[in-house]
Short mmCIF file of C-alpha atoms and ligand atoms in Angstrom, two decimals:
data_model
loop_
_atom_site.label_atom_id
_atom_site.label_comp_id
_atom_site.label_asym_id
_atom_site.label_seq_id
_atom_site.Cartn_x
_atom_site.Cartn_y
_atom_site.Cartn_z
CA UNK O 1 7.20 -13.59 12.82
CA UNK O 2 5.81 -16.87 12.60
CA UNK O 3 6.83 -19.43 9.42
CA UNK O 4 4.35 -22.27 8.84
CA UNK O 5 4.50 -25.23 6.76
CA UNK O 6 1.50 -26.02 4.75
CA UNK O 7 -0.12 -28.49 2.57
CA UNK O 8 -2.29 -25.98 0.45
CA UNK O 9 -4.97 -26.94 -1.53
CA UNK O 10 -4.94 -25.18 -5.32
CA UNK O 11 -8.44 -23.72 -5.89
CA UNK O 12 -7.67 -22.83 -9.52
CA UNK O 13 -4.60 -22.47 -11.82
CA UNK O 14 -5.62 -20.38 -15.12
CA UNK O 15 -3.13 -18.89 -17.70
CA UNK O 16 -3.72 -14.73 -17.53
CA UNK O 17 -1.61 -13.86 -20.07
CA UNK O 18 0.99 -15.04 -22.78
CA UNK O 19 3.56 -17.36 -20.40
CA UNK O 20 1.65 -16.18 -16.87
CA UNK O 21 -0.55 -17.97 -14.75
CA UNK O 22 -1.97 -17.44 -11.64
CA UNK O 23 -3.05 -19.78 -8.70
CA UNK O 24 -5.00 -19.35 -5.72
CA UNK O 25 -4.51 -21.72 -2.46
CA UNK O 26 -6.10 -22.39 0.46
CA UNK O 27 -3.22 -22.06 3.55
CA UNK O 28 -5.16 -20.39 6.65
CA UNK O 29 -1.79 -20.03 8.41
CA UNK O 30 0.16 -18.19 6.12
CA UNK O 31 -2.56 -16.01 4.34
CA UNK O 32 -3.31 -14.89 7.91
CA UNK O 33 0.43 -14.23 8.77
CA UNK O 34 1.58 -12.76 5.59
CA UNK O 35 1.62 -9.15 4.51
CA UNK O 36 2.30 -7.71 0.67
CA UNK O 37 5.95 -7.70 -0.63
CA UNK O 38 6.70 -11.08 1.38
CA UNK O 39 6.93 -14.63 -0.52
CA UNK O 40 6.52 -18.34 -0.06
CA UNK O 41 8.75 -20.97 -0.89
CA UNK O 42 6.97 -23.69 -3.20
CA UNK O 43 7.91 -27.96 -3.38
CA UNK O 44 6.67 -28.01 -6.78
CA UNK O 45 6.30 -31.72 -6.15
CA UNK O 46 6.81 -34.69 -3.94
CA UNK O 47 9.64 -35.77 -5.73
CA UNK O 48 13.32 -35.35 -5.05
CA UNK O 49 13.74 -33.77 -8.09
CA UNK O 50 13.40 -30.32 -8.26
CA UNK O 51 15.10 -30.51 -4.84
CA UNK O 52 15.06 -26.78 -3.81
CA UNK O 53 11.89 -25.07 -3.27
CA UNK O 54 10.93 -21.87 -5.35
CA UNK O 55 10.23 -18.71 -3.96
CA UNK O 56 7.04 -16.73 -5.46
CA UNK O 57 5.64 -13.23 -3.90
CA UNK O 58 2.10 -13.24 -2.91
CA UNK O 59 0.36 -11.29 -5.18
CA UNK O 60 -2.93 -11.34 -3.17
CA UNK O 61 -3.91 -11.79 0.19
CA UNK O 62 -7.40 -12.81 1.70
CA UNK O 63 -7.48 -13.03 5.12
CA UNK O 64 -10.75 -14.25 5.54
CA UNK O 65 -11.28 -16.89 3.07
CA UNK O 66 -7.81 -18.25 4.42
CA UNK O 67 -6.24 -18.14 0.81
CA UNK O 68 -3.78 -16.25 -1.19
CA UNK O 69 -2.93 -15.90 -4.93
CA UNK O 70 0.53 -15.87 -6.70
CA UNK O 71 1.15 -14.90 -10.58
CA UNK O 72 3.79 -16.58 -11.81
CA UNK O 73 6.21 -16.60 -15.11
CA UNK O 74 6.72 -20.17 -16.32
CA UNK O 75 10.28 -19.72 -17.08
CA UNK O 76 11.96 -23.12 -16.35
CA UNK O 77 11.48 -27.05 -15.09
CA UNK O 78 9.77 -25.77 -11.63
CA UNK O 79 7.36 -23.00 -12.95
CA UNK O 80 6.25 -25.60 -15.76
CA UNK O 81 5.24 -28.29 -13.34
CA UNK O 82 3.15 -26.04 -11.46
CA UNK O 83 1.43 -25.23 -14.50
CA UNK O 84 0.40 -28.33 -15.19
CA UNK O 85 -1.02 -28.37 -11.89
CA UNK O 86 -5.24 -28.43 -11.39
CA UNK O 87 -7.79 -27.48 -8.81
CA UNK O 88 -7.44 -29.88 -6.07
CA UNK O 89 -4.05 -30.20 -6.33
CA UNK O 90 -1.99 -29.89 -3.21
CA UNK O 91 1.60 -28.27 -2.91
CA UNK O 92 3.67 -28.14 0.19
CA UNK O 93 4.39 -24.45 0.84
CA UNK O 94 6.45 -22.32 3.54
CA UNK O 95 5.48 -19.06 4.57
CA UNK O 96 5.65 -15.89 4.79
CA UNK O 97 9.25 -15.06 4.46
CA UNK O 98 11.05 -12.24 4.42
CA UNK O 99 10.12 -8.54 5.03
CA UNK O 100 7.41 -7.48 2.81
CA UNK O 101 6.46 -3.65 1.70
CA UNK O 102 6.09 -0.92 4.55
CA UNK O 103 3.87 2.16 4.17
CA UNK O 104 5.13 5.02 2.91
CA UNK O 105 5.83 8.08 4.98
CA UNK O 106 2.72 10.71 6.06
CA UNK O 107 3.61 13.40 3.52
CA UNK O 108 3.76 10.94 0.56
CA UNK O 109 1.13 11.83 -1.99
CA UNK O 110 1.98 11.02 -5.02
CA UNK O 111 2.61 7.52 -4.81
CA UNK O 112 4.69 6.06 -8.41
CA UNK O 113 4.75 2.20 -8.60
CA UNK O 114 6.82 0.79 -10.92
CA UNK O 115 7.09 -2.54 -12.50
CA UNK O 116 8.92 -4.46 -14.74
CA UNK O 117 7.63 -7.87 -16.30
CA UNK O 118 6.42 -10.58 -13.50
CA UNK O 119 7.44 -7.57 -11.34
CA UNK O 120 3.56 -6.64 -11.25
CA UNK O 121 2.99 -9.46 -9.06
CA UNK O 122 3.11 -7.92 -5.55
CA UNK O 123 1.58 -4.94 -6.22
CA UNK O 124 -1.91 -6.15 -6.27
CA UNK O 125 -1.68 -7.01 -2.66
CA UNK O 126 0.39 -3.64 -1.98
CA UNK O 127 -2.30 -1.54 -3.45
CA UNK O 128 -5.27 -3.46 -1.84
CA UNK O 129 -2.63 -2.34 1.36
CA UNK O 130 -2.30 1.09 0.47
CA UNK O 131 -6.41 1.92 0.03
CA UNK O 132 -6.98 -0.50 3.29
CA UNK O 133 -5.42 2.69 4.65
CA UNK O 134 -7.86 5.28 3.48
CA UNK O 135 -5.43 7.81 2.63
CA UNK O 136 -5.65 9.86 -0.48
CA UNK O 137 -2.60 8.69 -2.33
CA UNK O 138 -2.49 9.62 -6.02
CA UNK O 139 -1.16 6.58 -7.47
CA UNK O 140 0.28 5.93 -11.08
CA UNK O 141 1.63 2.69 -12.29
CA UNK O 142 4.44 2.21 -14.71
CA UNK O 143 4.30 -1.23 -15.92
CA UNK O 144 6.59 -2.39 -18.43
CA UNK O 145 6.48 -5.84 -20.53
CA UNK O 146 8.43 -7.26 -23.24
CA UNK O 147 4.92 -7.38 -25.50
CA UNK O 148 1.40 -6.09 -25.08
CA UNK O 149 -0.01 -9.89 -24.71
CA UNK O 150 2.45 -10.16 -21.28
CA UNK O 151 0.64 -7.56 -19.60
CA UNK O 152 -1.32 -8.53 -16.80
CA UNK O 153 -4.83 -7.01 -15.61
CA UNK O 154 -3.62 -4.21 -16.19
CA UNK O 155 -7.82 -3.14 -15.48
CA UNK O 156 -7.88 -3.81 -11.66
CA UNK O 157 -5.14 -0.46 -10.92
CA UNK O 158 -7.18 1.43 -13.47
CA UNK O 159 -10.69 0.52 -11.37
CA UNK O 160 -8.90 1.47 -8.33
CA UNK O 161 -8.40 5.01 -9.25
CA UNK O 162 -4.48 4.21 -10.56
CA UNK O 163 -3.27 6.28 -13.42
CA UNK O 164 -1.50 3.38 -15.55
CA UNK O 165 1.36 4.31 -17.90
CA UNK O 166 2.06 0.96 -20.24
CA UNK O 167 5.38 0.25 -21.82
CA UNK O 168 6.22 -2.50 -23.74
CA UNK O 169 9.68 -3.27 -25.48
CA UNK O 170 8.38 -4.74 -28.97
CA UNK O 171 5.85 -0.82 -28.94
CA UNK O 172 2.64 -3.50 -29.57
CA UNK O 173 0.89 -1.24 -26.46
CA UNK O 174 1.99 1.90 -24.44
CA UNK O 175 5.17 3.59 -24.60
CA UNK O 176 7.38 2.19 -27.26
CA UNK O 177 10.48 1.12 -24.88
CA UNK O 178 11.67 0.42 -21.49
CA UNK O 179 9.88 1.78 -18.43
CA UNK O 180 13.05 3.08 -17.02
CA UNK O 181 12.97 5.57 -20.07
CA UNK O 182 9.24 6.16 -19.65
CA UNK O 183 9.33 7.39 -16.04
CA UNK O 184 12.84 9.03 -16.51
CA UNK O 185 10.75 11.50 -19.19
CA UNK O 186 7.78 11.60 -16.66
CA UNK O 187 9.73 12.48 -13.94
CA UNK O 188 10.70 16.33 -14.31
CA UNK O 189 10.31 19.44 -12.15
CA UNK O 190 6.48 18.85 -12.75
CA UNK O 191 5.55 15.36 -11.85
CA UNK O 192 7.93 13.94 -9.04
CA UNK O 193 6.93 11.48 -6.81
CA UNK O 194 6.96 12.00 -3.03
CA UNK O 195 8.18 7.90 -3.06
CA UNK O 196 8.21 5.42 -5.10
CA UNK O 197 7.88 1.20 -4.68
CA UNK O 198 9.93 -0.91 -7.32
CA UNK O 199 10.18 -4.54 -8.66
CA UNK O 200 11.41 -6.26 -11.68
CA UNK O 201 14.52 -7.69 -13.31
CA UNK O 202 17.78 -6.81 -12.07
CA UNK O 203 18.92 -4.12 -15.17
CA UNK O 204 15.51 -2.42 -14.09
CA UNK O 205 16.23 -2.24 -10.69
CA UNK O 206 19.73 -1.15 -11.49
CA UNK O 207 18.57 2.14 -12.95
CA UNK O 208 16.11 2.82 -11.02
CA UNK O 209 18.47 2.99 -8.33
CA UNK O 210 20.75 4.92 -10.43
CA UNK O 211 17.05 7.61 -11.40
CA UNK O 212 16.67 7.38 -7.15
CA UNK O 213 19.64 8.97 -6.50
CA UNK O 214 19.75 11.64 -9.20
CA UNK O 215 16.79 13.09 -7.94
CA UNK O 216 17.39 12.16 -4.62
CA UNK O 217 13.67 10.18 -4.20
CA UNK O 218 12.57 8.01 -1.27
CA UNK O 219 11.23 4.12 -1.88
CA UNK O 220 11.51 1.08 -1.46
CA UNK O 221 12.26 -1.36 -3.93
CA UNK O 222 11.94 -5.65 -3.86
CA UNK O 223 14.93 -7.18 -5.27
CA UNK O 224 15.04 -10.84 -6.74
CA UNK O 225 18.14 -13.46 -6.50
CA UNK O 226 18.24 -17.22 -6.65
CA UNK O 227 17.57 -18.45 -3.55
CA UNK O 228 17.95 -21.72 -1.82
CA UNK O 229 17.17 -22.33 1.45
CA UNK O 230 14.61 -19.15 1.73
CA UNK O 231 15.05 -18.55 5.42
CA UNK O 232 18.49 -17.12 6.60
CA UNK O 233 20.90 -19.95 6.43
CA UNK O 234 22.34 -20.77 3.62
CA UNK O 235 24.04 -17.34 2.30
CA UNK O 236 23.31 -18.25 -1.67
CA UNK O 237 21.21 -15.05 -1.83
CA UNK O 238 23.49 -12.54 -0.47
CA UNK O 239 23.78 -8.89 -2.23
CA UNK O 240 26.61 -6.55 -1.20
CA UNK O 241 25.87 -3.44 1.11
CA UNK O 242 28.23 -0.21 1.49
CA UNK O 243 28.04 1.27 4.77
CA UNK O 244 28.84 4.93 5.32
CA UNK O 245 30.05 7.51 8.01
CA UNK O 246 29.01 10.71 6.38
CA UNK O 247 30.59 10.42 2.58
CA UNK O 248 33.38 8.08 3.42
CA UNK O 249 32.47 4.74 2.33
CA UNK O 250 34.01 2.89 5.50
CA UNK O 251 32.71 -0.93 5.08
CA UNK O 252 31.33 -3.84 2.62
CA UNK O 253 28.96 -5.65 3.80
CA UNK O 254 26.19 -8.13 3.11
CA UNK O 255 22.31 -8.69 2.95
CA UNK O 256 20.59 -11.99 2.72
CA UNK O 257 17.38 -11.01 0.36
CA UNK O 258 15.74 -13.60 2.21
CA UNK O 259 15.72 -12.10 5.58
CA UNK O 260 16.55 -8.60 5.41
CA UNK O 261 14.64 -8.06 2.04
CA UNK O 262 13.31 -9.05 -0.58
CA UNK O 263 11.70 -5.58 0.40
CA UNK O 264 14.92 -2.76 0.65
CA UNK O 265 14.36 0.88 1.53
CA UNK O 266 16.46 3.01 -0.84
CA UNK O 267 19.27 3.71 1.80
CA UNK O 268 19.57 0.16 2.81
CA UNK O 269 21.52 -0.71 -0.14
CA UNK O 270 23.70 2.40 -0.80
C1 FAD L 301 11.72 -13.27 -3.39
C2 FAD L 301 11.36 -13.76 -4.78
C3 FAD L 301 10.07 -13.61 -5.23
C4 FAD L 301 9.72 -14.07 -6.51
N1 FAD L 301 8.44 -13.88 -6.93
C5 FAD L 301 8.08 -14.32 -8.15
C6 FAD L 301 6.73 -14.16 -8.60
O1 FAD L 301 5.87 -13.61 -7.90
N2 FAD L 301 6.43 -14.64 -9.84
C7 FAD L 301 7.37 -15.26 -10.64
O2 FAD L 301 7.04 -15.67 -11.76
N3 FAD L 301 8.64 -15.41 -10.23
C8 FAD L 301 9.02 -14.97 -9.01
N4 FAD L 301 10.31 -15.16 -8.60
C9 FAD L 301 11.25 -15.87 -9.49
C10 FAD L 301 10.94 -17.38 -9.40
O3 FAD L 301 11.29 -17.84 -8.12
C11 FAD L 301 11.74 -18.14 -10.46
O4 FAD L 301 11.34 -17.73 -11.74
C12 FAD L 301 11.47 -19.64 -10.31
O5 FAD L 301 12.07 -20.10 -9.13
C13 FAD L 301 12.04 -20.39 -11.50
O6 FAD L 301 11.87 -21.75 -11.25
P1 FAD L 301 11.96 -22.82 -12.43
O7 FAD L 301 12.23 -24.15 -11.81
O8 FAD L 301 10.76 -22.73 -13.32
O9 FAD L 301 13.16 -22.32 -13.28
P2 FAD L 301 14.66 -22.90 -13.26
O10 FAD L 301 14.67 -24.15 -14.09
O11 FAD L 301 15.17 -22.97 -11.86
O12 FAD L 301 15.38 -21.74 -14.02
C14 FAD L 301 14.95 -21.36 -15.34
C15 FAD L 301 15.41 -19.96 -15.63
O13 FAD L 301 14.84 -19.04 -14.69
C16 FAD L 301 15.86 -18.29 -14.06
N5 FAD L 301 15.56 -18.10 -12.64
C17 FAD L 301 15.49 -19.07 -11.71
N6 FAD L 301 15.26 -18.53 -10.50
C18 FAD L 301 15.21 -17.20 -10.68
C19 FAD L 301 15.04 -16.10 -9.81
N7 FAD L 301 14.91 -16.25 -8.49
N8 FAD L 301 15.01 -14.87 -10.33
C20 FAD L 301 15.15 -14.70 -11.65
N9 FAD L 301 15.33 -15.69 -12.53
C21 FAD L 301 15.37 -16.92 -12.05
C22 FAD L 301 17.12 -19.12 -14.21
O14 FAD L 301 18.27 -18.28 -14.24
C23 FAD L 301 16.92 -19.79 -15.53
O15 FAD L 301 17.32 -18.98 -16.59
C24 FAD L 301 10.70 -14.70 -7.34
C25 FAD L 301 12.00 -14.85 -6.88
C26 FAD L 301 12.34 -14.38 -5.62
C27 FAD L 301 13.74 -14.55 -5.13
S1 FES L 302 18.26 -18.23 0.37
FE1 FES L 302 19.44 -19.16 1.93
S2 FES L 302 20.12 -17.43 3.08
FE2 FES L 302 18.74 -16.57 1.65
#
C-alpha cells in the first residue's frame, strides 16, 4: 500500500467534549488510500522540537471531499499544540499506516463494539464501513469513559441503528463502572456476540483478551504503544507474540504494531 506525505490543510479544530477535540484535513492522497482502523503520523509543528511525529487513527474518512477527521485526547506537549491549532492551519502528515479493521466473517450477526476512552475514535469510520456493506449486522456499542462529560457523540451510533450501552467510571451516565464489567454481565448464554472489534487503554484490552478466550469469541482488536518511527523500522513498538503447534507453546516472537497491527485478529496475539 501506498504511504504519502502531505501538507494538509485543517478545515476546523473544535473541542467535542471535556479534553477531546476533533479536526478535519484536507489530504486527497491519504483520505483516498486509507481505510478505518489505520492511522497517520502527525509533525505537530515545524520545529525540531517535538521531534517524533504522533500517531492518531482516522476516525472518519471522506473519499470524495479528499479529507479525513481524527478525535484526539490532549494528553501531553504534542496533543496540546495541535489544539491550539485553527482553520487554515497546515500540518505535515504521513499516511495511512498500518493495517486497519477487516470485515467480519459472513455468519457474524451480532456485531459488539467495544470501546474504552479515546478508544471511540476509529469506530466512526468502521461503522460508516460496516453499513457501506449493506449487511444486516445488529450492532451494540459499549463505550466506556472515565466521566459522562468525556463521552463523545455518543448520538451518531444511536442514529445508525446501534444499541449503545454507556459506562462511565465516576457512575455520572450509564453503567456505574468499567466496560469490561458491563459486557462481562451482558455477555451470557443469551446475548453473545458472533465477533467482536476492540480499542482502548491497555488494562482494557488486557481483559478483554482474557473475556475472548473464556468464551472462546472471534474479533479483532486495535492495540496502542508508543511509537516512533510509525513505519517498520525502528522496533520501539514491538509487542510479544507466542506461537503454537497444537497446545505446545513452541516460540516467542514479535509484532511491530506499526506494520502488522495496530489492527490484531484475536489469534494473532495468543
Ligand atoms: C496507532 C495509534 C493510534 C492512536 N490514535 C489515537 C487517537 O485516535 N486519538 C488519540 O487521542 N490518541 C491516539 N493515540 C495516542 C496518541 O498518539 C498519543 O496520545 C499522543 O502521541 C500523545 O502525544 P503528546 O505529545 O500530547 O503527549 P506526550 O507528551 O508524548 O505524552 C504525554 C502522556 O501521554 C502518554 N502517551 C504518549 N503516547 C502515547 C500512546 N501512543 N499511547 C498511550 N499513551 C501515550 C505518555 O505516556 C504520557 O503520559 C494513538 C496511538 C497509536 C499508537
Ligand atoms: S514505531 Fe518504529 S517500528 Fe513501529
Amino acid at each position: 500500500m501506498p504511504i504519502f506525505q502531505e501538507k494538509a490543510r485543517i478545515l476546523k479544530n473544535q473541542r467535542v467534549a471535556q479534553g477531546v477535540w476533533e479536526m478535519r484535513l484536507q489530504a486527497p492522497q491519504i483520505a483516498s488510500a486509507a481505510y478505518p482502523g489505520q492511522f497517520a503520523m502527525f509533525r505537530v509543528r515545524d520545529e525540531l522540537s517535538p521531534l517524533l511525529r504522533r500517531p492518531f487513527s482516522f476516525s472518519r474518512l471522506n473519499t470524495a471531499d479528499g479529507t479525513f477527521d481524527i478525535l484526539y485526547k490532549v494528553v501531553g506537549q504534542g496533543t496540546r499544540i495541535m489544539s491550539a491549532l485553527s482553520a487554515g492551519d497546515y500540518l505535515d502528515i504521513l499516511g495511512p499506516l498500518g493495517r486497519g479493521f477487516r470485515l467480519p466473517p459472513k455468519h457474524a450477526r451480532e456485531i459488539w463494539f467495544l470501546a474504552g476512552g479515546i478508544g471511540i475514535a476509529p469506530f466512526f469510520g468502521l461503522l460508516d464501513m460496516l453499513r457501506q456493506h449493506e449487511i444486516g449486522f445488529n450492532i451494540t456499542l459499549f463505550y466506556g469513559a472515565a466521566t459522562g462529560e468525556e463521552l463523545v457523540r455518543c448520538e451518531f451510533f444511536e442514529q445508525n441503528n446501534c444499541t449503545v450501552n454507556i459506562c462511565t467510571d465516576d457512575g455520572t451516565c450509564g453503567f456505574h463502572g468499567f466496560i469490561t464489567d458491563s459486557v462481562e454481565r451482558t455477555c451470557t448464554l443469551t446475548s453473545v456476540p458472533d465477533y467482536f472489534y476492540s480499542c482502548g487503554p491497555h488494562p482494557m484490552q488486557q481483559r478483554v483478551m482474557e473475556w475472548a478466550k473464556c468464551n472462546n469469541l472471534q474479533g479483532q482488536m486495535s492495540m496502542e504503544t508508543m511509537m516512533a518511527c510509525g513505519v517498520g523500522v525502528c522496533l520501539g513498538c514491538s509487542i510479544s507474540k507466542n506461537f503454537f503447534a497444537g497446545e505446545q507453546k513452541i516460540e516467542t516472537g514479535y509484532l511491530r504494531v506499526c506494520r502488522e497491527g495496530p489492527v490484531f485478529t484475536i489469534g494473532d496475539r495468543t
